[in-house]
Tab-separated table of C-alpha atoms and ligand atoms in Angstrom:
chain	number	residue	atom	x	y	z
A	1	MET	CA	-21.823	3.093	2.059
A	2	ASN	CA	-21.162	5.770	4.383
A	3	ASP	CA	-21.397	8.882	3.358
A	4	SER	CA	-23.545	11.057	5.047
A	5	TYR	CA	-24.908	14.981	5.081
A	6	ARG	CA	-22.488	15.702	7.189
A	7	HIS	CA	-19.543	14.328	4.009
A	8	LYS	CA	-22.094	15.514	1.430
A	9	GLY	CA	-21.673	19.136	2.938
A	10	LEU	CA	-18.065	19.152	3.295
A	11	ARG	CA	-17.438	18.381	0.024
A	12	LEU	CA	-19.810	20.988	-1.390
A	13	ARG	CA	-17.538	23.362	0.217
A	14	LEU	CA	-14.337	21.800	-0.495
A	15	VAL	CA	-15.424	22.023	-4.523
A	16	GLU	CA	-16.576	25.592	-3.755
A	17	SER	CA	-12.950	26.225	-2.216
A	18	ILE	CA	-11.711	23.965	-5.497
A	19	LYS	CA	-13.255	26.171	-7.799
A	20	ARG	CA	-11.959	29.774	-6.140
A	21	LYS	CA	-8.401	28.661	-6.840
A	22	GLY	CA	-9.317	28.030	-10.897
A	23	ILE	CA	-11.111	24.908	-11.676
A	24	THR	CA	-14.050	25.556	-13.721
A	25	ASP	CA	-14.120	22.425	-16.183
A	26	GLU	CA	-17.692	21.255	-14.407
A	27	LYS	CA	-17.383	17.900	-15.219
A	28	VAL	CA	-14.902	17.353	-12.611
A	29	LEU	CA	-16.457	19.399	-10.448
A	30	ASN	CA	-19.048	17.701	-10.408
A	31	ALA	CA	-16.814	14.389	-9.788
A	32	MET	CA	-14.836	15.805	-7.468
A	33	SER	CA	-18.389	16.098	-5.251
A	34	ALA	CA	-19.725	12.695	-6.030
A	35	VAL	CA	-16.197	10.804	-4.579
A	36	PRO	CA	-16.370	10.670	-1.031
A	37	ARG	CA	-12.852	10.970	-0.267
A	38	HIS	CA	-13.265	10.338	3.515
A	39	LEU	CA	-13.963	6.381	2.897
A	40	PHE	CA	-10.329	6.775	0.996
A	41	LEU	CA	-8.929	7.837	4.571
A	42	ASP	CA	-8.120	6.191	7.365
A	43	SER	CA	-11.041	6.655	9.748
A	44	SER	CA	-9.333	7.916	12.430
A	45	PHE	CA	-8.778	11.118	10.201
A	46	LEU	CA	-11.626	11.398	9.210
A	47	GLU	CA	-11.394	15.272	9.487
A	48	PHE	CA	-8.634	15.483	7.534
A	49	ALA	CA	-10.617	14.310	4.078
A	50	TYR	CA	-11.751	17.428	3.103
A	51	GLU	CA	-9.620	19.721	3.883
A	52	ASP	CA	-7.297	21.193	0.670
A	53	LYS	CA	-4.209	19.022	1.866
A	54	PRO	CA	-2.039	15.750	0.904
A	55	PHE	CA	-2.460	12.786	3.050
A	56	PRO	CA	-0.609	9.766	4.352
A	57	ILE	CA	-2.214	6.992	2.980
A	58	GLY	CA	0.669	4.222	3.933
A	59	SER	CA	3.838	3.013	3.159
A	60	GLY	CA	5.398	5.445	2.752
A	61	GLN	CA	2.240	7.876	0.072
A	62	THR	CA	0.012	10.074	-0.290
A	63	ILE	CA	-2.931	10.962	-1.696
A	64	SER	CA	-2.869	13.818	-3.191
A	65	GLN	CA	-3.768	17.551	-2.702
A	66	PRO	CA	-7.768	17.268	-3.602
A	67	TYR	CA	-6.844	20.163	-5.997
A	68	THR	CA	-3.818	18.301	-7.630
A	69	VAL	CA	-6.052	15.612	-8.193
A	70	ALA	CA	-8.391	18.389	-10.075
A	71	PHE	CA	-5.102	20.157	-12.086
A	72	GLN	CA	-4.647	17.022	-13.384
A	73	THR	CA	-8.172	16.107	-14.173
A	74	GLN	CA	-9.210	19.107	-16.265
A	75	LEU	CA	-5.148	18.773	-17.867
A	76	LEU	CA	-6.134	15.404	-19.548
A	77	THR	CA	-9.688	17.068	-20.703
A	78	VAL	CA	-11.676	13.504	-20.180
A	79	LYS	CA	-14.356	12.545	-22.201
A	80	LYS	CA	-17.144	9.691	-21.834
A	81	GLY	CA	-15.452	6.720	-22.230
A	82	ASP	CA	-11.523	7.369	-22.506
A	83	LYS	CA	-9.005	4.519	-21.885
A	84	ILE	CA	-7.072	6.011	-19.399
A	85	LEU	CA	-3.575	4.671	-17.796
A	86	GLU	CA	-3.169	5.962	-15.005
A	87	ILE	CA	0.654	5.302	-13.049
A	88	GLY	CA	0.255	5.700	-9.198
A	89	THR	CA	-3.119	4.062	-7.519
A	90	GLY	CA	-2.048	4.621	-4.348
A	91	SER	CA	-5.133	5.361	-2.918
A	92	GLY	CA	-7.289	5.099	-5.750
A	93	TYR	CA	-8.758	8.013	-5.580
A	94	GLN	CA	-8.378	9.834	-8.690
A	95	ALA	CA	-9.061	7.248	-10.158
A	96	SER	CA	-11.870	6.476	-8.707
A	97	ILE	CA	-12.217	10.769	-9.891
A	98	LEU	CA	-11.240	9.707	-14.061
A	99	ALA	CA	-14.021	5.979	-13.430
A	100	GLU	CA	-16.649	9.063	-12.233
A	101	MET	CA	-16.385	10.970	-15.197
A	102	GLY	CA	-17.167	7.858	-17.759
A	103	ALA	CA	-13.907	6.840	-18.206
A	104	LYS	CA	-12.319	3.574	-18.148
A	105	VAL	CA	-9.730	3.685	-15.798
A	106	TYR	CA	-6.540	0.912	-16.067
A	107	THR	CA	-4.077	2.017	-12.909
A	108	VAL	CA	-0.309	0.342	-12.250
A	109	GLU	CA	0.835	0.907	-8.303
A	110	ARG	CA	4.972	-0.732	-7.340
A	111	GLN	CA	3.548	-0.646	-3.961
A	112	ARG	CA	2.409	-4.533	-3.152
A	113	LYS	CA	0.337	-3.606	-0.132
A	114	LEU	CA	-0.882	-0.163	-1.741
A	115	TYR	CA	-2.303	-1.910	-4.891
A	116	GLU	CA	-3.883	-5.000	-3.060
A	117	ARG	CA	-6.045	-2.712	-1.108
A	118	THR	CA	-7.231	-0.290	-3.472
A	119	LYS	CA	-7.979	-3.215	-5.649
A	120	SER	CA	-10.025	-4.403	-2.417
A	121	PHE	CA	-11.734	-1.755	-1.730
A	122	LEU	CA	-12.768	0.244	-4.970
A	123	PRO	CA	-15.479	-2.494	-5.872
A	124	THR	CA	-17.326	-1.423	-1.720
A	125	ILE	CA	-17.825	1.698	-2.833
A	126	GLY	CA	-19.120	1.593	-6.931
A	127	TYR	CA	-15.677	2.282	-8.942
A	128	GLY	CA	-15.659	-1.658	-9.470
A	129	SER	CA	-14.661	-0.642	-13.116
A	130	VAL	CA	-11.495	0.036	-12.572
A	131	LYS	CA	-8.490	-1.877	-12.698
A	132	CYS	CA	-5.525	-2.390	-11.082
A	133	PHE	CA	-2.561	-4.484	-12.051
A	134	TYR	CA	0.596	-4.786	-9.759
A	135	GLY	CA	3.983	-3.757	-11.128
A	136	ASP	CA	6.440	-0.777	-12.347
A	137	GLY	CA	4.215	1.887	-14.824
A	138	THR	CA	7.407	3.481	-16.095
A	139	LYS	CA	6.712	0.574	-18.283
A	140	GLY	CA	3.350	1.226	-19.593
A	141	LEU	CA	0.942	-2.072	-19.385
A	142	PRO	CA	1.538	-2.906	-22.325
A	143	ALA	CA	-0.999	-5.156	-22.502
A	144	PHE	CA	-4.298	-2.505	-23.376
A	145	THR	CA	-2.400	-0.096	-25.297
A	146	PRO	CA	-2.763	2.867	-26.977
A	147	TYR	CA	-4.164	4.871	-24.136
A	148	ASP	CA	-5.913	7.834	-25.827
A	149	LYS	CA	-5.143	9.606	-22.162
A	150	ILE	CA	-2.075	9.065	-19.698
A	151	LEU	CA	-1.745	10.128	-16.669
A	152	ILE	CA	1.672	10.432	-14.549
A	153	THR	CA	0.620	11.175	-10.351
A	154	ALA	CA	4.308	10.939	-9.330
A	155	ALA	CA	7.400	13.232	-9.521
A	156	ALA	CA	9.437	12.051	-13.090
A	157	PRO	CA	12.548	12.766	-13.767
A	158	ASP	CA	11.969	12.191	-17.124
A	159	ILE	CA	9.548	10.310	-19.030
A	160	PRO	CA	8.623	7.160	-19.644
A	161	GLU	CA	9.959	6.536	-23.423
A	162	LEU	CA	6.724	3.146	-23.326
A	163	LEU	CA	4.515	5.658	-21.975
A	164	ILE	CA	5.013	7.617	-25.075
A	165	GLU	CA	4.843	4.668	-26.966
A	166	GLN	CA	1.442	3.536	-25.493
A	167	LEU	CA	-0.726	6.276	-26.326
A	168	LYS	CA	-3.012	7.306	-29.404
A	169	PRO	CA	-2.124	9.375	-31.811
A	170	GLY	CA	-4.133	12.119	-30.605
A	171	GLY	CA	-3.818	11.561	-27.464
A	172	THR	CA	-2.902	13.359	-23.925
A	173	LEU	CA	-0.138	12.988	-21.693
A	174	VAL	CA	0.479	14.652	-17.909
A	175	VAL	CA	3.110	14.556	-15.647
A	176	PRO	CA	4.773	16.273	-12.861
A	177	LEU	CA	8.395	16.502	-14.186
A	178	GLY	CA	11.116	17.121	-12.159
A	179	GLY	CA	13.715	16.285	-9.096
A	180	SER	CA	12.847	15.549	-5.816
A	181	ASN	CA	12.217	18.671	-4.236
A	182	LEU	CA	9.393	20.855	-6.416
A	183	GLN	CA	7.596	19.714	-10.406
A	184	THR	CA	6.742	20.666	-13.317
A	185	MET	CA	3.330	20.768	-14.683
A	186	ILE	CA	3.762	18.778	-18.035
A	187	ARG	CA	1.283	18.511	-21.010
A	188	LEU	CA	2.170	16.466	-23.985
A	189	LYS	CA	-0.324	15.738	-27.669
A	190	LYS	CA	0.789	13.392	-29.284
A	191	LYS	CA	-0.105	14.683	-32.777
A	192	GLU	CA	-1.681	12.270	-35.128
A	193	ASN	CA	1.617	12.239	-37.986
A	194	GLY	CA	3.627	11.195	-33.836
A	195	ASN	CA	4.971	14.579	-33.040
A	196	LEU	CA	4.932	15.616	-29.693
A	197	GLU	CA	3.731	18.785	-28.830
A	198	GLN	CA	4.396	20.039	-24.741
A	199	GLU	CA	3.303	22.796	-22.674
A	200	ARG	CA	4.498	23.958	-19.025
A	201	PHE	CA	2.073	24.317	-16.350
A	202	GLY	CA	2.609	25.258	-12.490
A	203	ALA	CA	4.785	24.368	-9.856
A	204	PHE	CA	3.947	21.124	-7.565
A	205	ARG	CA	4.974	18.689	-5.115
A	206	PHE	CA	4.292	14.555	-5.890
A	207	VAL	CA	5.880	11.301	-3.979
A	208	PRO	CA	9.077	10.240	-6.634
A	209	LEU	CA	8.011	7.833	-10.096
A	210	LEU	CA	10.032	4.723	-9.030
A	211	LYS	CA	11.585	2.283	-10.789
A	212	ASN	CA	10.755	-1.650	-10.704
A	213	LYS	CA	7.897	-3.480	-8.075
A	214	ALA	CA	8.877	-2.548	-4.598
A	215	ASP	CA	10.173	-5.669	-3.109
A	216	ASP	CA	7.862	-6.275	0.141
B	301	LIG	N1	-2.855	8.920	-7.343
B	301	LIG	C1	-2.669	8.321	-6.220
B	301	LIG	C2	-1.822	8.469	-5.169
B	301	LIG	C3	-0.363	9.075	-6.449
B	301	LIG	S1	0.403	9.035	-5.115
B	301	LIG	C4	-3.966	8.498	-4.977
B	301	LIG	O1	-5.068	9.276	-5.739
B	301	LIG	O2	-3.944	8.648	-4.319
B	301	LIG	C5	2.606	8.242	-5.963
B	301	LIG	C6	2.003	6.878	-6.339
B	301	LIG	O3	2.547	6.461	-6.861
B	301	LIG	C7	2.449	6.313	-4.200
B	301	LIG	O4	2.186	5.660	-4.161
B	301	LIG	C8	3.590	5.382	-5.628
B	301	LIG	O5	4.159	4.007	-4.715
B	301	LIG	C9	3.284	5.334	-6.825
B	301	LIG	N2	4.706	5.054	-8.071
B	301	LIG	C10	5.896	5.740	-7.570
B	301	LIG	N3	6.366	5.091	-8.720
B	301	LIG	C11	5.761	3.747	-9.463
B	301	LIG	C12	6.203	3.457	-10.608
B	301	LIG	N4	7.619	3.098	-11.113
B	301	LIG	N5	4.514	2.710	-10.609
B	301	LIG	C13	3.378	2.623	-10.018
B	301	LIG	N6	3.521	3.435	-8.902
B	301	LIG	C14	4.946	4.098	-8.625
């Protein structure tokens, strides 16, 4: 794995900047210091890997901005051993951050090429424990239900009912909710009695959560 001192230095600088933007959870910051983000980008774009910006990863999709990854991860309050379902695998970067924090990660992607690439890539950098699936994540992943946490990494016009069903009582779901332009980050908690409690956070911009598998 090509992870030089130069890369590590750039990564620490990125983590410092994310800290200045308000991320305080040490576990999140440690995971971001550990996962080599440059390996998730095409090698010709190496110099962009440690800027706090989103980046195209093919099939019209993007690897989220590091600050956004940190923000969603912090809201999820990840604990070691948590069973987490991620909707929108993309590059696999977010899934690797969760795995680095000791979570058992299940992730679903609707673009076949991205799914195949990420599924074969993650084991080569030590994140082979992440379980990748090709499918429509708005239906969740019923085979491994219930989940302690669910993380949606695409803009959802509404919260898919099936995902709420697949969340454990006491569990937490984080989703950017809204239309194509701007979304509000929502944290949904499912109480032990099944009641739902919603908190709203800042505005973010994600690629859309689309129904059905992409037909390529
Ligand atoms: N978490 C990713 C970034 C996600 S970009 C990373 O760390 O790189 C959002 C991803 O969600 C895209 O790859 C898109 O194809 C995928 N997506 C959109 N709708 C989906 C759906 N219904 N099911 C599964 N994946 C979906």
